[in-house]
CSV table of C-alpha atoms in Angstrom, one decimal:
chain,number,residue,atom,x,y,z
A,80,MET,CA,-46.2,231.3,-21.4
A,81,GLY,CA,-45.0,230.0,-17.6
A,82,VAL,CA,-43.5,225.9,-17.8
A,83,GLY,CA,-46.2,224.5,-15.5
A,84,LYS,CA,-48.1,225.9,-18.6
A,85,THR,CA,-47.2,224.3,-21.7
A,86,SER,CA,-47.8,221.4,-23.1
A,87,ARG,CA,-45.8,218.5,-23.6
A,88,ALA,CA,-45.2,219.7,-27.4
A,89,SER,CA,-43.8,223.5,-26.1
A,90,SER,CA,-42.0,222.1,-23.1
A,91,PHE,CA,-39.3,220.6,-25.3
A,92,GLY,CA,-39.6,221.8,-28.9
A,93,ASN,CA,-40.3,220.1,-31.4
A,94,VAL,CA,-39.3,217.4,-29.6
A,95,SER,CA,-41.9,214.5,-28.9
A,96,PRO,CA,-42.7,212.9,-25.3
A,97,SER,CA,-40.1,209.8,-26.3
A,98,SER,CA,-37.7,211.6,-27.3
A,99,ALA,CA,-37.7,214.0,-24.5
A,100,ARG,CA,-37.3,210.6,-22.0
A,101,VAL,CA,-34.4,209.8,-24.0
A,102,LEU,CA,-32.9,213.0,-23.3
A,103,LEU,CA,-34.1,213.2,-19.4
A,104,ARG,CA,-32.3,209.6,-18.6
A,105,ARG,CA,-29.0,210.4,-21.4
A,106,ARG,CA,-26.6,210.0,-18.2
A,107,ASN,CA,-28.1,206.9,-16.5
A,108,PRO,CA,-25.4,205.9,-14.4
A,109,TYR,CA,-26.1,202.7,-14.7
A,110,ARG,CA,-23.8,201.9,-17.8
A,111,HIS,CA,-20.7,203.8,-15.6
A,112,ALA,CA,-21.7,201.4,-12.5
A,113,ALA,CA,-22.6,197.8,-14.7
A,114,ALA,CA,-19.0,198.7,-16.0
A,115,LEU,CA,-17.7,197.8,-12.6
A,116,ARG,CA,-17.7,195.1,-12.0
A,117,PRO,CA,-17.3,192.4,-9.0
A,118,PHE,CA,-13.6,191.6,-8.7
A,119,ARG,CA,-12.7,187.6,-10.2
A,120,ARG,CA,-10.7,185.5,-8.2
A,121,ASP,CA,-7.6,185.1,-10.9
A,122,GLU,CA,-7.7,188.3,-12.3
A,123,PHE,CA,-4.7,189.7,-10.0
A,124,GLY,CA,-2.9,186.3,-9.7
A,125,THR,CA,-3.0,182.6,-8.6
A,126,GLY,CA,-0.2,182.4,-6.6
A,127,ALA,CA,0.6,183.1,-2.8
A,128,ALA,CA,0.8,186.6,-2.4
A,129,SER,CA,-2.3,186.8,-4.7
A,130,PRO,CA,-5.2,188.3,-2.4
A,131,THR,CA,-7.6,185.5,-0.4
A,132,GLU,CA,-10.9,184.9,-1.0
A,133,ALA,CA,-11.8,186.1,2.2
A,134,HIS,CA,-10.3,189.3,1.1
A,135,LEU,CA,-11.9,190.3,-2.4
A,136,GLN,CA,-15.2,188.6,-1.0
A,137,ALA,CA,-15.3,191.7,1.6
A,138,ALA,CA,-14.4,194.1,-1.4
A,139,ASN,CA,-16.9,192.8,-3.6
A,140,ASP,CA,-20.0,192.6,-0.9
A,141,LEU,CA,-18.6,195.9,0.3
A,142,ILE,CA,-19.4,197.4,-4.0
A,143,GLY,CA,-22.1,195.1,-4.4
A,144,SER,CA,-23.7,197.0,-1.0
A,145,LEU,CA,-22.8,200.1,-3.3
A,146,HIS,CA,-24.8,198.9,-6.0
A,147,THR,CA,-27.9,197.8,-4.4
A,148,GLY,CA,-28.1,202.3,-3.4
A,149,LEU,CA,-27.5,202.9,-6.8
A,150,LEU,CA,-30.5,200.6,-7.9
A,151,ARG,CA,-32.8,202.5,-5.1
A,152,LEU,CA,-31.8,205.5,-6.0
A,153,MET,CA,-32.3,205.0,-10.1
A,154,ARG,CA,-35.7,203.6,-9.5
A,155,LYS,CA,-36.7,207.2,-8.0
A,156,GLU,CA,-35.4,208.3,-10.7
A,157,THR,CA,-36.8,206.5,-13.1
A,158,SER,CA,-40.4,207.2,-10.9
A,159,ALA,CA,-39.4,211.0,-11.6
A,160,VAL,CA,-38.8,210.9,-15.1
A,161,ASP,CA,-42.0,208.9,-16.0
A,162,ALA,CA,-43.9,211.7,-14.0
A,163,ALA,CA,-41.8,214.1,-15.8
A,164,THR,CA,-42.4,212.9,-19.5
A,165,GLY,CA,-46.1,212.8,-18.7
A,166,GLU,CA,-46.0,216.4,-17.0
A,167,PRO,CA,-43.1,218.5,-18.1
A,168,THR,CA,-43.5,221.0,-14.9
A,169,THR,CA,-40.3,222.9,-13.8
A,170,THR,CA,-40.6,221.1,-10.1
A,171,LEU,CA,-41.0,217.8,-12.2
A,172,LEU,CA,-38.1,218.3,-13.9
A,173,GLN,CA,-36.1,219.7,-11.0
A,174,GLN,CA,-36.7,216.6,-9.5
A,175,VAL,CA,-35.1,214.7,-12.7
A,176,VAL,CA,-31.8,216.0,-12.1
A,177,HIS,CA,-32.1,215.9,-8.2
A,178,HIS,CA,-31.7,212.3,-8.6
A,179,LYS,CA,-29.5,212.5,-11.3
A,180,GLU,CA,-27.0,214.3,-9.4
A,181,ARG,CA,-27.9,211.9,-5.9
A,182,ALA,CA,-27.0,209.1,-8.9
A,183,HIS,CA,-24.0,210.2,-10.4
A,184,ASN,CA,-22.6,210.9,-7.3
A,185,TRP,CA,-23.6,207.4,-6.0
A,186,VAL,CA,-21.4,206.6,-8.7
A,187,ARG,CA,-18.7,208.2,-8.3
A,188,ALA,CA,-18.3,206.5,-4.4
A,189,ILE,CA,-18.2,202.7,-6.4
A,190,GLU,CA,-15.8,204.2,-9.3
A,191,ARG,CA,-13.8,205.3,-6.1
A,192,SER,CA,-14.6,202.1,-4.1
A,193,TRP,CA,-13.5,199.8,-7.5
A,194,ASP,CA,-10.2,201.8,-7.8
A,195,PHE,CA,-9.3,201.8,-4.9
A,196,TYR,CA,-9.4,197.6,-4.7
A,197,PHE,CA,-8.2,197.6,-8.1
A,198,GLU,CA,-4.8,200.0,-7.1
A,199,LEU,CA,-4.6,197.7,-3.7
A,200,PHE,CA,-5.0,194.0,-5.4
A,201,GLY,CA,-3.2,195.0,-8.5
A,202,GLN,CA,0.1,195.4,-6.2
A,203,ARG,CA,-0.5,191.3,-5.8
A,204,GLN,CA,1.0,191.1,-9.5
A,205,SER,CA,4.2,193.3,-9.5
A,206,GLU,CA,7.4,192.6,-8.1
A,207,PHE,CA,6.7,193.5,-4.7
A,208,ALA,CA,3.8,190.6,-4.8
A,209,ASP,CA,6.0,188.6,-2.4
A,210,TRP,CA,7.2,191.4,-0.1
A,211,LEU,CA,4.2,192.3,0.6
A,212,ARG,CA,3.3,189.1,0.9
A,213,SER,CA,5.5,188.2,3.7
A,214,CYS,CA,4.3,191.6,6.0
A,215,ASP,CA,0.9,189.4,5.6
A,216,ARG,CA,1.9,186.7,6.7
A,217,ILE,CA,4.1,188.7,10.0
A,218,ALA,CA,0.8,190.6,10.4
A,219,LEU,CA,-1.2,187.2,10.3
A,220,ASP,CA,1.6,186.1,12.9
A,221,CYS,CA,1.0,188.2,14.8
A,222,TYR,CA,-3.1,188.2,15.4
A,223,GLN,CA,-2.5,184.3,15.5
A,224,TYR,CA,-0.4,185.1,18.8
A,225,VAL,CA,-1.5,187.6,20.5
A,226,TYR,CA,-5.9,185.2,20.8
A,227,LEU,CA,-3.9,182.5,21.3
A,228,GLY,CA,-3.0,183.9,24.6
A,229,LEU,CA,-6.2,185.2,25.5
A,230,GLY,CA,-7.6,184.2,28.8
A,231,VAL,CA,-11.3,184.0,27.7
A,232,ALA,CA,-12.6,182.8,23.9
A,233,LYS,CA,-13.0,186.0,21.4
A,234,SER,CA,-14.4,186.2,17.8
A,235,ILE,CA,-11.6,185.6,15.2
A,236,PRO,CA,-11.5,188.7,13.1
A,237,ALA,CA,-12.0,188.5,9.6
A,238,PRO,CA,-10.1,188.6,7.2
A,239,PRO,CA,-6.5,189.2,8.8
A,240,PRO,CA,-4.8,192.6,7.9
A,241,PHE,CA,-3.5,193.0,4.0
A,242,SER,CA,-0.1,195.1,3.0
A,243,TYR,CA,0.2,197.7,0.7
A,244,MET,CA,2.8,199.9,-0.9
A,245,ARG,CA,2.7,203.6,-0.9
A,246,THR,CA,4.9,206.3,-1.3
A,247,GLY,CA,5.2,209.0,1.8
A,248,PHE,CA,7.9,208.9,4.8
A,249,SER,CA,6.4,207.0,7.2
A,250,PRO,CA,3.7,203.7,7.3
A,251,ALA,CA,0.0,203.8,8.1
A,252,THR,CA,-2.5,201.9,9.2
A,253,PHE,CA,-7.0,201.5,8.6
A,254,ARG,CA,-8.4,199.9,10.7
A,255,ARG,CA,-11.0,197.4,10.9
A,256,GLY,CA,-15.1,199.0,10.8
A,257,ILE,CA,-14.0,202.9,10.3
A,258,PRO,CA,-15.1,205.1,7.5
A,259,LEU,CA,-12.3,205.4,5.1
A,260,ARG,CA,-12.3,208.8,3.2
A,261,ARG,CA,-10.4,206.6,0.5
A,262,LEU,CA,-14.1,205.4,0.0
A,263,GLY,CA,-15.8,207.7,0.1
A,264,GLN,CA,-16.8,207.3,4.0
A,265,GLN,CA,-17.8,203.7,3.3
A,266,ILE,CA,-16.5,201.0,5.9
A,267,ASN,CA,-12.9,200.1,5.8
A,268,PRO,CA,-13.7,195.8,5.7
A,269,PHE,CA,-10.4,194.7,6.8
A,270,PRO,CA,-7.7,196.4,8.3
A,271,LEU,CA,-4.5,198.1,5.4
A,272,ILE,CA,-1.1,198.2,6.3
A,273,GLN,CA,0.6,200.9,4.4
A,274,LEU,CA,4.0,200.2,4.2
A,275,PRO,CA,6.6,203.0,2.2
A,276,TYR,CA,9.1,201.7,-0.4
A,277,HIS,CA,12.2,202.4,2.0
A,278,ARG,CA,10.8,200.3,4.6
A,279,LEU,CA,10.1,197.3,2.9
A,280,VAL,CA,13.7,197.5,0.7
A,281,ASN,CA,15.1,197.6,4.3
A,282,PRO,CA,13.1,194.5,6.1
A,283,TRP,CA,15.3,195.9,9.4
A,284,THR,CA,13.6,198.6,9.5
A,285,LEU,CA,9.5,197.0,9.3
A,286,GLY,CA,9.0,197.4,13.6
A,287,ALA,CA,6.8,199.5,11.4
A,288,VAL,CA,4.8,196.2,10.7
A,289,LEU,CA,4.2,196.0,14.5
A,290,HIS,CA,3.5,198.7,15.5
A,291,GLU,CA,0.3,199.0,13.1
A,292,VAL,CA,-0.5,195.9,13.6
A,293,SER,CA,-0.7,196.8,16.9
A,294,HIS,CA,-2.8,199.3,16.7
A,295,ASN,CA,-5.6,197.3,14.8
A,296,LEU,CA,-5.3,194.8,17.8
A,297,HIS,CA,-6.1,197.9,20.6
A,298,ASN,CA,-9.3,198.1,18.5
A,299,GLU,CA,-9.8,194.8,18.0
A,300,LEU,CA,-9.3,193.2,21.6
A,301,GLY,CA,-11.7,196.3,22.5
A,302,LEU,CA,-8.9,198.0,24.5
A,303,ALA,CA,-9.5,201.3,22.9
A,304,GLN,CA,-11.8,202.6,25.2
A,305,VAL,CA,-10.8,201.2,28.5
A,306,ILE,CA,-7.1,201.8,28.5
A,307,PRO,CA,-7.1,205.8,28.2
A,308,ARG,CA,-9.6,206.0,30.7
A,309,ASN,CA,-7.4,203.5,33.2
A,310,ILE,CA,-4.8,206.1,32.3
A,311,ALA,CA,-6.3,209.4,33.1
A,312,ARG,CA,-7.7,207.4,36.3
A,313,ARG,CA,-4.2,206.0,37.4
A,314,LEU,CA,-2.3,209.1,36.7
A,315,LEU,CA,-4.9,211.5,38.7
A,316,ARG,CA,-4.9,209.3,41.6
A,317,ALA,CA,-0.8,209.8,41.6
A,318,GLY,CA,-1.4,213.5,41.6
A,319,CYS,CA,-0.1,214.2,38.2
A,320,GLY,CA,-2.9,217.1,37.9
A,321,ARG,CA,-5.3,217.4,35.1
A,322,PHE,CA,-2.9,218.7,32.3
A,323,VAL,CA,-0.4,215.9,32.7
A,324,ALA,CA,-3.3,213.0,32.8
A,325,SER,CA,-5.1,214.9,29.4
A,326,VAL,CA,-2.0,214.6,27.9
A,327,TRP,CA,-1.0,210.8,28.2
A,328,THR,CA,-4.5,210.0,27.8
A,329,ARG,CA,-4.7,211.5,24.3
A,330,TRP,CA,-1.8,209.7,23.2
A,331,ASN,CA,-2.6,206.2,24.3
A,332,ARG,CA,-3.4,205.1,21.0
A,333,GLU,CA,0.3,205.5,19.6
A,334,LEU,CA,2.5,204.6,23.3
A,335,PHE,CA,0.1,201.8,22.8
A,336,ALA,CA,1.1,200.5,19.4
A,337,ASP,CA,4.6,201.1,20.6
A,338,LEU,CA,4.3,199.1,23.8
A,339,CYS,CA,2.6,195.9,22.4
A,340,GLY,CA,5.0,196.3,19.2
A,341,LEU,CA,7.9,196.1,22.0
A,342,LEU,CA,6.2,192.5,23.1
A,343,LEU,CA,5.9,191.2,19.4
A,344,GLY,CA,9.2,191.5,18.2
A,345,GLY,CA,11.4,192.4,21.2
A,346,PRO,CA,14.2,194.7,22.0
A,347,ALA,CA,14.8,195.5,18.2
A,348,THR,CA,11.6,197.7,17.8
A,349,VAL,CA,13.3,199.4,20.0
A,350,GLY,CA,16.2,200.4,18.1
A,351,SER,CA,13.7,200.9,15.3
A,352,LEU,CA,11.7,203.7,17.4
A,353,MET,CA,14.4,205.1,18.0
A,354,ASP,CA,16.0,205.6,13.9
A,355,ILE,CA,12.1,206.4,13.3
A,356,VAL,CA,12.5,209.5,16.4
A,357,GLY,CA,15.8,210.8,16.0
A,358,ARG,CA,15.6,214.2,14.4
A,359,SER,CA,17.7,217.1,15.1
A,360,PRO,CA,17.2,218.3,18.5
A,361,THR,CA,15.0,221.3,18.3
A,362,THR,CA,12.4,218.6,17.0
A,363,THR,CA,12.4,216.2,19.1
A,364,ILE,CA,12.6,217.9,22.2
A,365,THR,CA,9.8,220.0,20.8
A,366,PHE,CA,6.2,219.7,21.9
A,367,VAL,CA,2.7,220.0,19.6
A,368,PRO,CA,0.2,220.7,22.4
A,369,ARG,CA,-2.7,218.7,20.4
A,370,ALA,CA,-0.4,216.0,19.1
A,371,VAL,CA,-1.3,212.3,19.0
A,372,HIS,CA,2.1,210.8,19.0
A,373,PRO,CA,4.1,211.2,21.8
A,374,THR,CA,6.8,213.8,22.0
A,375,PRO,CA,10.0,212.4,20.0
A,376,TYR,CA,12.9,213.2,23.2
A,377,LEU,CA,10.4,211.9,25.2
A,378,ARG,CA,8.6,208.9,23.7
A,379,PRO,CA,12.1,205.8,23.6
A,380,PHE,CA,11.8,205.8,27.0
A,381,LEU,CA,8.3,204.3,27.6
A,382,SER,CA,9.3,201.5,25.9
A,383,ILE,CA,13.0,201.5,27.7
A,384,GLU,CA,11.2,200.9,30.8
A,385,LEU,CA,9.3,198.3,29.4
A,386,LEU,CA,12.6,196.8,28.0
A,387,ARG,CA,13.5,196.7,31.7
A,388,ARG,CA,10.6,195.1,33.1
A,389,MET,CA,10.7,192.5,30.6
A,390,GLY,CA,14.0,191.5,32.0
A,391,PHE,CA,16.6,193.3,29.4
A,392,PRO,CA,18.1,196.2,31.8
A,393,ARG,CA,21.8,195.9,29.8
A,394,GLU,CA,19.6,196.5,26.7
A,395,ALA,CA,17.4,199.2,28.3
A,396,GLU,CA,20.4,200.4,30.1
A,397,GLN,CA,22.3,200.7,26.6
A,398,TYR,CA,19.5,202.6,24.9
A,399,ARG,CA,18.9,205.1,28.1
A,400,ARG,CA,22.8,205.8,27.5
A,401,LEU,CA,22.3,206.6,23.4
A,402,TRP,CA,19.5,208.7,23.5
A,403,THR,CA,20.4,211.0,26.8
A,404,ARG,CA,23.7,211.7,25.2
A,405,LEU,CA,22.1,212.6,21.3
A,406,TYR,CA,20.0,214.9,23.0
A,407,PRO,CA,19.9,217.9,25.5
A,408,PRO,CA,18.4,218.4,28.7
A,409,PRO,CA,14.9,218.8,27.6
A,410,ARG,CA,14.3,221.7,29.1
A,411,ALA,CA,16.4,223.6,26.8
A,412,GLY,CA,13.0,222.7,24.5
A,413,ASN,CA,9.2,223.4,24.8
A,414,ILE,CA,8.1,220.6,26.7
A,415,PRO,CA,5.7,222.3,29.8
A,416,GLY,CA,7.3,221.5,33.0
A,417,ALA,CA,4.3,219.8,34.5
A,418,LEU,CA,5.1,216.7,32.2
A,419,LEU,CA,9.3,217.0,32.4
A,420,ASN,CA,8.6,216.9,36.4
A,421,THR,CA,6.2,213.7,36.8
A,422,PHE,CA,7.6,212.4,33.8
A,423,PRO,CA,9.4,209.6,35.8
A,424,GLU,CA,6.4,208.6,38.0
A,425,ALA,CA,4.0,209.0,35.1
A,426,ASN,CA,6.1,206.5,32.5
A,427,ALA,CA,6.2,204.1,35.3
A,428,LEU,CA,2.6,204.1,35.5
A,429,VAL,CA,1.8,204.4,32.0
A,430,GLY,CA,3.6,201.3,31.6
A,431,ASP,CA,2.3,199.5,34.4
A,432,THR,CA,-1.6,200.4,32.7
A,433,VAL,CA,-1.0,199.4,29.8
A,434,CYS,CA,0.9,196.2,30.2
A,435,PHE,CA,1.2,194.9,33.3
A,436,GLN,CA,-3.3,195.0,34.7
A,437,PRO,CA,-4.9,192.8,34.1
A,438,TYR,CA,-8.1,193.4,31.6
A,439,PRO,CA,-11.6,191.6,31.3
A,440,LYS,CA,-10.8,191.5,27.5
A,441,LEU,CA,-8.0,189.6,27.8
A,442,GLY,CA,-9.4,186.9,30.1
A,443,ASN,CA,-8.3,188.8,33.2
A,444,LYS,CA,-4.8,188.3,32.2
A,445,SER,CA,-2.7,191.9,31.3
A,446,LEU,CA,-0.9,192.6,27.8
A,447,ALA,CA,2.3,191.2,28.7
A,448,GLN,CA,0.7,188.1,30.5
A,449,VAL,CA,-0.8,186.9,26.4
A,450,ILE,CA,2.1,188.0,24.3
A,451,ARG,CA,5.1,186.8,26.4
A,452,PHE,CA,8.6,188.0,25.3
A,453,GLU,CA,11.1,186.9,27.5
A,454,PRO,CA,15.4,186.5,27.2
A,455,LYS,CA,14.6,182.9,25.7
A,456,GLU,CA,12.7,184.3,22.9
A,457,GLN,CA,15.6,186.8,22.3
A,458,GLN,CA,18.0,183.6,21.8
A,459,MET,CA,15.4,182.6,19.4
A,460,ILE,CA,15.6,186.2,17.4
A,461,GLU,CA,19.5,185.7,18.2
A,462,GLU,CA,20.2,181.8,16.6
A,463,ALA,CA,17.6,183.0,13.3
A,464,ALA,CA,19.7,185.8,12.8
A,465,ARG,CA,23.1,183.7,12.2
A,466,ARG,CA,21.2,181.4,9.9
A,467,LEU,CA,19.4,184.0,8.1
A,468,ALA,CA,22.9,186.0,7.3
A,469,ALA,CA,24.6,182.6,6.2
A,470,GLY,CA,21.4,181.7,4.2
A,471,THR,CA,20.3,178.3,6.0
A,472,ASP,CA,16.9,177.8,7.3
A,473,PRO,CA,16.0,179.7,10.3
A,474,GLY,CA,13.9,176.8,11.4
A,475,VAL,CA,10.5,177.2,13.3
A,476,VAL,CA,11.0,180.4,14.5
A,477,PRO,CA,7.9,182.8,14.3
A,478,GLU,CA,6.8,185.2,11.1
A,479,ARG,CA,7.3,188.1,13.5
A,480,PHE,CA,10.8,187.5,15.5
A,481,LEU,CA,12.2,187.8,12.0
A,482,ILE,CA,12.1,191.0,11.6
A,483,GLY,CA,14.8,191.4,14.8
A,484,ALA,CA,16.9,188.4,13.3
A,485,ALA,CA,17.6,190.7,9.9
A,486,ARG,CA,18.1,193.5,12.4
A,487,PHE,CA,20.5,192.1,14.9
A,488,ALA,CA,21.8,190.5,11.5
A,489,LEU,CA,22.5,194.0,10.4
A,490,ASP,CA,24.0,195.6,13.2
A,491,HIS,CA,26.4,192.8,14.4
A,492,ARG,CA,27.5,193.1,10.4
A,493,LEU,CA,26.3,189.3,10.0
A,494,ALA,CA,26.3,189.8,6.7
A,495,ARG,CA,25.4,192.4,3.7
A,496,PRO,CA,22.2,194.2,3.5
A,497,GLY,CA,21.8,193.1,-0.1
A,498,VAL,CA,22.4,188.9,1.5
A,499,ILE,CA,20.2,190.1,4.8
A,500,THR,CA,17.2,191.3,2.4
A,501,GLU,CA,17.1,188.5,0.1
A,502,ASN,CA,17.4,186.0,2.6
A,503,PHE,CA,14.5,187.4,4.9
A,504,TYR,CA,11.7,187.8,1.9
A,505,LYS,CA,13.4,184.4,0.6
A,506,GLU,CA,12.5,182.4,4.2
A,507,LEU,CA,8.7,184.3,4.5
A,508,ALA,CA,7.7,183.5,0.7
A,509,ARG,CA,8.2,180.2,1.1
A,510,ARG,CA,5.8,179.5,4.4
């Protein structure tokens, strides 16, 4: 007999309809999802390094929205079970397992999100809690300074960036409002700044925080569309050609983060950048056609040009001489001739477009007017470096300047690296 023509008893053998209902619902995801409850305020500690109420609430809101979606799926599954129990045809039974699979996949999405935040927030109970909180404070300082410098009122982003540690060579960021793979393509509710251990243990390399924060500011200030468009327009008007304009436009996010990070942190960030991109000559002069990062050899020159325009011609020249001494003429690599031939003009135009042209999104100010860094700010950093090295209070210096202070103290051998690291985090943790 076909399944559609059987009685209930013959459909399930010796199993009664009530038992069949239990079997159909045996893998009910309700119990799984119920275990993934909201995070409590006190379960990740109560100190200053603990996740803020806003971060916990944002994570709980995301998980709660997934729970709501699961309940909708479960109602459909319940209806399908009721129908299949009353009339166990193949079609109705397949509808049950279809809804079960969808609900199971939804539970897995909740588990991924819950596990992600559990690991993320759990780091704030580890020995690295103060280090991560220190990076949070640097990121918050950047946001506060930028938003105070705008020429127009903008809605205040919340929650602020949240730092966490992960093994790997490179720092990274995940911007607010974008789908995140580690969250099962759910929307990321607040900026995440991922930092490798080796950066945290060497705070003079934390110019990376300024770079990653700048990626987020690029979006939150509403510049992510207009800046690449303006870069392309100016390069085309200058006669640089479509190929050159397309390459610089593709590089726009990374070069914005470099330049904005320099405005936030000062000359020390150029040294940090050269530390990162300074590899073997072969690697450094290699052009990767679809890469979003500027070719390593060319990349520091953008910051060097901006440093000169910020009022640091001596430092800019020192960095330029060091870089050109390290590497052979770039024509030894595969960098396209059109890029090299137009580079001096394009470099100046791109830097001017990003940093010195007014934007309505900034209240008709330029980025360099919103984020002011002049020689007097560098004097603050150098004074803070001497105090940091001596273990004395560096004073009211902004948090973001302590990165440059740590690097200045290291470069000028004002104290041992371990002392600089200890005093750097001690100062930020106490604020």
